[in-house]
Amino acid sequence: DAGVTQSPTHLIKTRGQQVTLRCSPISGHKSVSWYQQVLGQGPQFIFQYYEKEERGRGNFPDRFSARQFPNYSSELNVNALLLGDSALYLCASSFLGLSGNEKLFFGSGTQLSVL
Amino acid sequence: GDSVTQMEGPVTLSEEAFLTINCTYTATGYPSLFWYVQYPGEGLQLLLKATKADDKGSNKGFEATYRKETTSFHLEKGSVQVSDSAVYFCALVAYGGATNKLIFGTGTLLAVQP
């Protein structure tokens, strides 16, 4: 079975541009979460979605938005890119996403570089 | 708010040495605790977890015990290998919320030399 897949793997943008990152969860998983990992830091929670509804939002500006589709795949959008948005963006999926007893599966991430 | 603090790296060891990476947490209630590993160029993989006090998580020779009295979850391995070289993250999920949002520490780079 395929794991969590993310596209693209690498992306280079310039300041002020907009970017869309994509994630396909493991088959049967209904919850998708997004994390930002700046070089040298631990991942920071951005969003969690379940059944197309936003379940949680981290401390990120409104330039960050996401959505989940009926097939449970998800997109993360970042508008008006800043240099500080350069990071590895990780997507994770789980079956329900309801508690810490449930395992989270991570994709390999999209490396975004903002110039 | 909830937080995780782990020892700064890098930690450099010779093969077959004993490993300890310290992790302490701050959280209300009784969080679930995790260790994740990130190999170069890859995403995160769950290494082990513990969901209640005194639980011991173990996997691939690594162990960590959930210590409520010291709010700690230190990672240990008796004999490291070169293939264990990676970044290790301690993390928690808060108790009682309808979410599995992870709060991570800053990570500890482990370099094992032959």
Short mmCIF file of N, CA and C in Angstrom, two decimals, chain A residues 9 23 33 37 40 93 95 115:
data_model
loop_
_atom_site.label_atom_id
_atom_site.label_comp_id
_atom_site.label_asym_id
_atom_site.label_seq_id
_atom_site.Cartn_x
_atom_site.Cartn_y
_atom_site.Cartn_z
N THR A 9 8.08 17.60 -4.62
CA THR A 9 9.07 17.32 -3.58
C THR A 9 9.90 18.56 -3.27
N CYS A 23 -1.23 16.80 -0.92
CA CYS A 23 -1.00 15.64 -0.07
C CYS A 23 -2.10 14.61 -0.32
N SER A 33 -3.12 16.25 8.46
CA SER A 33 -2.54 17.38 9.19
C SER A 33 -1.34 17.91 8.40
N GLN A 37 8.37 22.62 9.05
CA GLN A 37 9.63 22.35 9.73
C GLN A 37 10.72 23.25 9.17
N GLY A 40 16.59 23.05 11.27
CA GLY A 40 17.14 23.06 12.62
C GLY A 40 16.11 23.10 13.73
N SER A 93 -1.12 11.71 7.87
CA SER A 93 -2.49 11.23 7.87
C SER A 93 -2.71 10.22 8.99
N PHE A 95 -6.29 7.68 10.70
CA PHE A 95 -7.63 7.20 10.37
C PHE A 95 -8.69 8.22 10.80
N LEU A 115 12.90 32.80 -2.45
CA LEU A 115 14.07 33.65 -2.75
C LEU A 115 13.69 35.11 -2.82
#
